[in-house]
Short mmCIF file of C-alpha atoms in Angstrom, two decimals:
data_model
loop_
_atom_site.label_atom_id
_atom_site.label_comp_id
_atom_site.label_asym_id
_atom_site.label_seq_id
_atom_site.Cartn_x
_atom_site.Cartn_y
_atom_site.Cartn_z
CA MET A 1 157.17 192.19 152.21
CA LYS A 2 154.01 190.65 150.75
CA ASN A 3 154.18 187.89 148.17
CA PRO A 4 154.44 189.57 144.69
CA ILE A 5 152.03 187.03 143.19
CA ILE A 6 149.34 188.12 145.65
CA LEU A 7 149.97 191.78 144.82
CA LEU A 8 149.63 191.16 141.07
CA SER A 9 146.50 189.02 141.33
CA PRO A 10 143.88 191.84 141.20
CA LEU A 11 145.51 193.34 138.09
CA LEU A 12 145.63 189.99 136.28
CA LEU A 13 142.04 189.21 137.17
CA LEU A 14 140.98 192.63 135.84
CA LEU A 15 142.76 191.95 132.54
CA PHE A 16 141.00 188.59 132.35
CA LEU A 17 137.60 190.32 132.47
CA LEU A 18 138.28 193.10 129.95
CA PRO A 19 137.11 192.66 126.31
CA LEU A 20 140.59 193.33 124.85
CA LYS A 21 141.63 193.14 121.19
CA LEU A 22 145.06 192.35 119.75
CA GLN A 23 146.52 192.33 116.24
CA ALA A 24 147.05 188.58 115.71
CA ASP A 25 145.89 185.92 113.25
CA GLU A 26 144.99 183.10 115.69
CA PRO A 27 145.42 182.51 119.43
CA SER A 28 148.95 181.16 120.07
CA TRP A 29 149.90 182.45 123.54
CA LYS A 30 148.45 181.82 126.99
CA VAL A 31 149.19 183.78 130.17
CA GLY A 32 147.42 182.94 133.41
CA LEU A 33 147.27 182.46 137.15
CA ILE A 34 147.81 179.07 138.81
CA GLY A 35 146.51 177.66 142.06
CA GLU A 36 147.67 174.24 143.27
CA TYR A 37 147.22 172.16 146.39
CA GLY A 38 149.84 169.58 147.28
CA PHE A 39 149.40 166.39 149.27
CA GLY A 40 152.99 165.19 149.45
CA GLU A 41 156.16 165.10 151.48
CA SER A 42 159.92 165.31 151.19
CA SER A 43 161.97 162.96 153.38
CA TYR A 44 165.41 161.56 154.00
CA GLU A 45 166.69 158.40 155.66
CA LEU A 46 170.15 158.25 157.26
CA ARG A 47 171.80 154.92 158.10
CA VAL A 48 175.03 154.26 159.97
CA ASP A 49 176.32 150.71 160.45
CA ASP A 50 180.09 150.47 160.85
CA GLY A 51 180.26 147.35 163.01
CA THR A 52 180.54 149.32 166.25
CA GLU A 53 177.47 151.54 165.91
CA SER A 54 174.13 151.08 164.16
CA VAL A 55 171.75 154.03 163.85
CA ARG A 56 168.81 154.78 161.56
CA SER A 57 167.00 158.11 161.25
CA LEU A 58 163.95 158.99 159.16
CA LEU A 59 162.89 162.64 158.82
CA VAL A 60 159.66 163.48 156.97
CA PHE A 61 158.86 167.08 155.94
CA PRO A 62 155.20 167.70 154.92
CA LEU A 63 154.33 169.54 151.71
CA ASP A 64 150.53 169.56 152.04
CA THR A 65 149.75 173.19 151.38
CA LEU A 66 148.47 175.76 148.88
CA TYR A 67 150.65 177.14 146.07
CA LEU A 68 149.99 180.13 143.80
CA GLY A 69 151.86 181.21 140.69
CA LEU A 70 151.95 182.28 137.07
CA GLU A 71 152.17 180.41 133.78
CA ALA A 72 152.93 181.29 130.16
CA GLU A 73 152.60 179.04 127.12
CA HIS A 74 153.26 179.34 123.39
CA GLU A 75 151.70 177.05 120.79
CA ASN A 76 152.39 177.23 117.06
CA THR A 77 149.51 177.63 114.60
CA SER A 78 149.32 173.93 113.66
CA ARG A 79 149.43 172.93 117.36
CA SER A 80 152.34 170.58 116.66
CA ARG A 81 154.70 172.28 119.15
CA ARG A 82 154.11 173.83 122.56
CA TYR A 83 156.39 175.42 125.15
CA ALA A 84 155.43 176.42 128.69
CA VAL A 85 156.91 177.88 131.86
CA LYS A 86 155.37 177.84 135.37
CA LEU A 87 156.53 179.51 138.57
CA LEU A 88 154.90 178.85 141.96
CA THR A 89 155.47 179.50 145.65
CA ASN A 90 153.57 178.39 148.73
CA VAL A 91 151.22 180.87 150.40
CA ALA A 92 150.46 178.86 153.56
CA ALA A 93 152.16 176.55 156.02
CA PRO A 94 151.73 172.78 155.56
CA GLY A 95 148.80 171.19 157.34
CA GLY A 96 150.91 168.33 158.68
CA ARG A 97 153.78 168.29 161.17
CA MET A 98 157.39 167.30 160.57
CA THR A 99 158.32 163.94 162.15
CA ASP A 100 161.73 162.62 163.21
CA GLU A 101 162.20 158.92 164.05
CA ASP A 102 165.50 157.55 165.37
CA TRP A 103 166.48 153.93 166.03
CA LEU A 104 169.60 153.76 168.24
CA ASP A 105 171.92 151.02 169.58
CA LEU A 106 170.61 148.48 167.09
CA LEU A 107 173.76 146.34 167.53
CA ASP A 108 173.15 145.96 171.28
CA PRO A 109 169.95 143.95 171.92
CA ALA A 110 170.23 144.73 175.63
CA GLU A 111 169.78 148.48 175.07
CA PRO A 112 167.46 149.15 172.11
CA GLU A 113 166.13 152.67 171.87
CA PHE A 114 163.57 154.48 169.72
CA ILE A 115 162.96 158.24 169.73
CA PHE A 116 160.01 159.98 168.05
CA THR A 117 159.42 163.73 167.84
CA GLU A 118 157.05 165.89 165.84
CA SER A 119 157.33 169.61 165.21
CA ASN A 120 155.70 172.66 163.70
CA LEU A 121 157.51 174.40 160.89
CA ASP A 122 157.93 177.58 158.91
CA TYR A 123 157.84 176.70 155.21
CA ARG A 124 159.06 178.51 152.08
CA SER A 125 159.38 177.16 148.55
CA LEU A 126 160.10 178.03 144.94
CA ASP A 127 158.92 175.76 142.13
CA LEU A 128 159.99 176.41 138.51
CA ALA A 129 158.97 174.16 135.60
CA LEU A 130 159.99 174.39 131.93
CA GLU A 131 158.15 172.09 129.50
CA GLY A 132 157.92 171.41 125.79
CA ILE A 133 156.04 168.94 123.57
CA TRP A 134 156.55 168.02 119.90
CA GLU A 135 154.03 166.10 117.80
CA ILE A 136 155.09 162.61 116.62
CA GLY A 137 151.73 161.26 115.45
CA ASP A 138 148.35 162.65 114.33
CA TYR A 139 145.51 160.14 114.30
CA ARG A 140 141.81 160.57 113.66
CA PHE A 141 140.76 161.33 117.22
CA PHE A 142 144.10 161.47 119.01
CA ARG A 143 147.43 163.28 118.78
CA LEU A 144 150.66 161.88 120.23
CA PHE A 145 153.59 164.03 121.36
CA PHE A 146 157.08 163.61 122.74
CA GLY A 147 157.43 165.73 125.86
CA ALA A 148 160.42 166.89 127.89
CA GLY A 149 160.81 169.19 130.86
CA TYR A 150 163.00 170.49 133.66
CA ARG A 151 161.90 171.18 137.23
CA PHE A 152 163.72 173.20 139.88
CA LEU A 153 162.27 172.80 143.37
CA TRP A 154 163.67 174.61 146.43
CA ILE A 155 162.22 173.85 149.85
CA HIS A 156 163.17 175.49 153.14
CA GLN A 157 161.70 174.50 156.49
CA LEU A 158 162.57 175.84 159.94
CA ILE A 159 161.56 173.17 162.45
CA THR A 160 160.39 174.33 165.89
CA ASP A 161 158.02 173.55 168.80
CA TYR A 162 158.97 169.88 169.08
CA GLN A 163 157.62 167.20 171.40
CA GLY A 164 157.58 163.41 171.47
CA PHE A 165 158.63 160.31 173.39
CA ARG A 166 161.51 157.89 173.92
CA LEU A 167 161.16 154.08 174.19
CA HIS A 168 163.99 152.09 175.74
CA ASP A 169 164.87 149.16 177.98
CA ASP A 170 168.02 148.39 179.93
CA ASP A 171 167.50 144.68 180.58
CA GLU A 172 168.93 141.84 178.51
CA ASN A 173 165.79 140.52 176.81
CA GLY A 174 165.94 143.10 174.03
CA SER A 175 162.36 144.27 174.43
CA ILE A 176 161.35 147.92 174.50
CA ASP A 177 158.90 148.42 177.33
CA ARG A 178 159.62 151.77 178.98
CA LYS A 179 158.27 155.07 177.66
CA GLU A 180 159.68 158.46 178.50
CA ILE A 181 157.79 161.57 177.39
CA ILE A 182 159.81 164.33 175.70
CA PRO A 183 158.00 167.51 176.83
CA TYR A 184 156.92 170.31 174.53
CA THR A 185 159.75 172.73 173.72
CA ASP A 186 159.42 175.97 171.76
CA LYS A 187 163.07 176.09 170.63
CA ASP A 188 164.16 176.10 166.98
CA ALA A 189 165.41 172.56 166.35
CA ILE A 190 166.39 172.14 162.69
CA ASP A 191 167.02 174.51 159.79
CA TYR A 192 166.51 172.31 156.72
CA SER A 193 166.62 173.04 152.98
CA ILE A 194 166.71 170.86 149.87
CA ILE A 195 167.05 171.53 146.13
CA TYR A 196 165.84 169.15 143.42
CA HIS A 197 166.97 169.37 139.77
CA ILE A 198 164.80 166.95 137.77
CA ILE A 199 164.62 166.23 134.01
CA ASP A 200 161.61 164.39 132.51
CA ALA A 201 161.20 162.88 129.03
CA GLY A 202 158.22 160.82 127.89
CA LEU A 203 154.94 160.73 125.97
CA HIS A 204 151.96 163.08 125.95
CA GLY A 205 148.62 162.43 124.27
CA GLU A 206 145.55 164.61 123.82
CA THR A 207 142.18 164.69 122.14
CA ASP A 208 139.61 167.41 121.49
CA LEU A 209 136.16 167.20 123.04
CA GLY A 210 134.68 169.58 120.51
CA ARG A 211 135.72 173.16 119.79
CA HIS A 212 135.66 174.26 123.42
CA SER A 213 137.73 171.70 125.32
CA ARG A 214 140.52 169.15 125.11
CA VAL A 215 141.91 166.45 127.38
CA GLY A 216 145.58 165.57 127.79
CA ILE A 217 147.52 162.85 129.63
CA SER A 218 151.27 162.28 129.94
CA ALA A 219 153.76 159.94 131.56
CA ALA A 220 157.53 160.33 131.79
CA PRO A 221 160.48 158.79 133.63
CA SER A 222 162.77 161.22 135.47
CA LEU A 223 166.44 161.66 136.25
CA GLY A 224 168.06 164.31 138.40
CA MET A 225 169.96 165.34 141.48
CA ALA A 226 169.11 166.42 145.02
CA PHE A 227 171.17 168.51 147.46
CA ASP A 228 170.15 169.12 151.05
CA ARG A 229 171.45 170.99 154.09
CA ASP A 230 170.42 170.09 157.64
CA ASP A 231 171.56 172.43 160.43
CA HIS A 232 170.65 170.64 163.67
CA LEU A 233 170.53 173.71 165.90
CA LEU A 234 170.12 171.81 169.16
CA ARG A 235 173.19 169.64 168.54
CA SER A 236 175.34 172.23 166.71
CA LYS A 237 175.70 169.75 163.83
CA LEU A 238 175.67 170.67 160.14
CA SER A 239 174.87 167.87 157.67
CA THR A 240 175.05 168.20 153.89
CA GLY A 241 173.91 165.53 151.46
CA ARG A 242 173.83 164.95 147.72
CA GLY A 243 172.59 162.21 145.44
CA PHE A 244 171.74 161.26 141.86
CA GLY A 245 168.23 159.95 141.52
CA TYR A 246 165.38 158.64 139.38
CA GLY A 247 161.59 158.60 139.36
CA PHE A 248 158.53 159.33 137.24
CA VAL A 249 155.75 161.85 136.75
CA LEU A 250 152.13 161.33 135.64
CA ARG A 251 149.85 164.17 134.56
CA GLY A 252 146.32 164.70 133.33
CA ASN A 253 144.33 167.82 132.44
CA ILE A 254 141.18 169.12 130.82
CA GLU A 255 141.11 172.59 129.26
CA PHE A 256 138.05 174.70 128.47
CA ARG A 257 138.40 177.61 126.07
CA ARG A 258 136.40 179.88 123.83
CA PRO A 259 137.62 179.55 120.23
CA GLY A 260 139.48 182.61 118.96
CA THR A 261 138.28 184.33 115.82
CA GLY A 262 140.35 186.98 114.11
CA ARG A 263 142.01 189.26 116.67
CA THR A 264 139.94 188.43 119.75
CA ILE A 265 141.58 187.70 123.09
CA THR A 266 139.73 184.81 124.73
CA PRO A 267 139.74 183.26 128.22
CA TYR A 268 140.72 179.71 129.09
CA LEU A 269 140.35 177.48 132.14
CA ARG A 270 142.43 174.37 132.88
CA ILE A 271 141.89 171.77 135.61
CA TYR A 272 144.72 169.31 136.14
CA GLY A 273 146.41 166.86 138.43
CA SER A 274 149.87 165.34 138.69
CA TYR A 275 151.77 162.73 140.66
CA ARG A 276 155.55 162.86 140.99
CA TRP A 277 157.84 160.39 142.74
CA PHE A 278 161.59 160.91 142.90
CA PHE A 279 164.17 158.91 144.87
CA SER A 280 167.77 160.03 145.25
CA PRO A 281 170.21 157.67 147.02
CA GLY A 282 173.29 159.54 148.15
CA VAL A 283 175.84 160.31 150.84
CA GLN A 284 175.99 162.75 153.74
CA ARG A 285 178.74 164.65 155.53
CA GLN A 286 178.27 165.64 159.18
CA TYR A 287 180.28 168.33 160.97
CA TRP A 288 179.99 169.60 164.56
CA TYR A 289 180.60 173.35 164.70
CA ASP A 290 180.27 173.67 168.49
CA ASP A 291 180.66 171.49 171.60
CA ALA A 292 176.93 171.02 172.26
CA ASP A 293 176.79 167.30 171.36
CA LYS A 294 180.28 166.21 170.24
CA PRO A 295 183.63 168.04 170.34
CA GLU A 296 183.81 170.92 167.88
CA GLY A 297 185.41 169.81 164.62
CA THR A 298 184.17 166.20 164.80
CA GLU A 299 183.38 165.05 161.27
CA TYR A 300 181.86 161.99 159.55
CA ASN A 301 181.85 161.44 155.79
CA GLY A 302 180.21 159.03 153.36
CA LEU A 303 177.12 158.23 155.45
CA VAL A 304 174.23 156.53 153.63
CA HIS A 305 171.67 159.26 152.92
CA ASP A 306 168.56 158.57 150.80
CA MET A 307 166.25 161.44 149.81
CA GLU A 308 162.70 160.96 148.54
CA LEU A 309 160.04 163.28 147.09
CA ILE A 310 156.37 162.28 146.90
CA ASP A 311 154.46 165.17 145.36
CA PRO A 312 150.84 164.66 144.19
CA ARG A 313 149.01 167.89 143.34
CA MET A 314 145.66 169.14 142.09
CA GLY A 315 145.51 172.47 140.32
CA ILE A 316 143.53 175.01 138.35
CA SER A 317 144.74 177.75 136.03
CA ALA A 318 142.88 180.56 134.29
CA GLY A 319 143.99 183.31 131.97
CA LEU A 320 143.96 184.71 128.45
CA ARG A 321 144.70 183.27 125.02
CA PHE A 322 145.91 185.63 122.31
#
């Protein structure tokens, strides 16, 4: 089935071009299409150090891809309050490759080992944002708002086509000086998904650049939770993690619009950028559901499991004001 946003795009673009009229006093609603490009990544680090075993793993999942979606916004007549909703999904695979780095036998200097693999991936996502701002100060050339929002981000990546290398040494000097190539394999390796629930609250400021444009900037700290599920298909191991986290988001935008007069529906265009960082320290449970790597039923709980989201984006939206 084709993406519903792609199917609706021609109709929405047609509506954007039509000289429509609507019974309304002043423009107070916006409905439009969104296009964004991300440059970020989602990752997790797992650490085990119980005195008998010391292992560290770092998995990085790329998010550098194109997103398309819809937005709707309502602004009251005095422009002192505004509410918005955005919904996006990716329409292409990330440009980067997933990487997996493992440091093994760290407690035994005679047998250090490092494994690196990189893989292609099949990527799906759903990104929902709810936002609101309320005016707290109106100055001569500048308006200040309190802003709050909620973001739901679901990411699913099926990792496949892996290859890499292994570095290790069996002598007693602790150096790593032997390299073993891990050949290309077209098997599915990892079925990974993560959900972020993030709440932001901070300040937003904006100023008009005449009747046809305005500029806005905002900054807000964040709190939230992350839940992930890592099905390691090659090892028959299911890992689930959770954590409570913190971060921040920075945004900036410039909007161009034709002023509404009477009942006219007018177009708008917005260019914007954002940078979000979110870190969620947590714990992980591992369970072997087959005998591929460890005996079926083997289980570890309470492993250190830190999740991180780095999500800079550039975007453009266009639609109608009415």
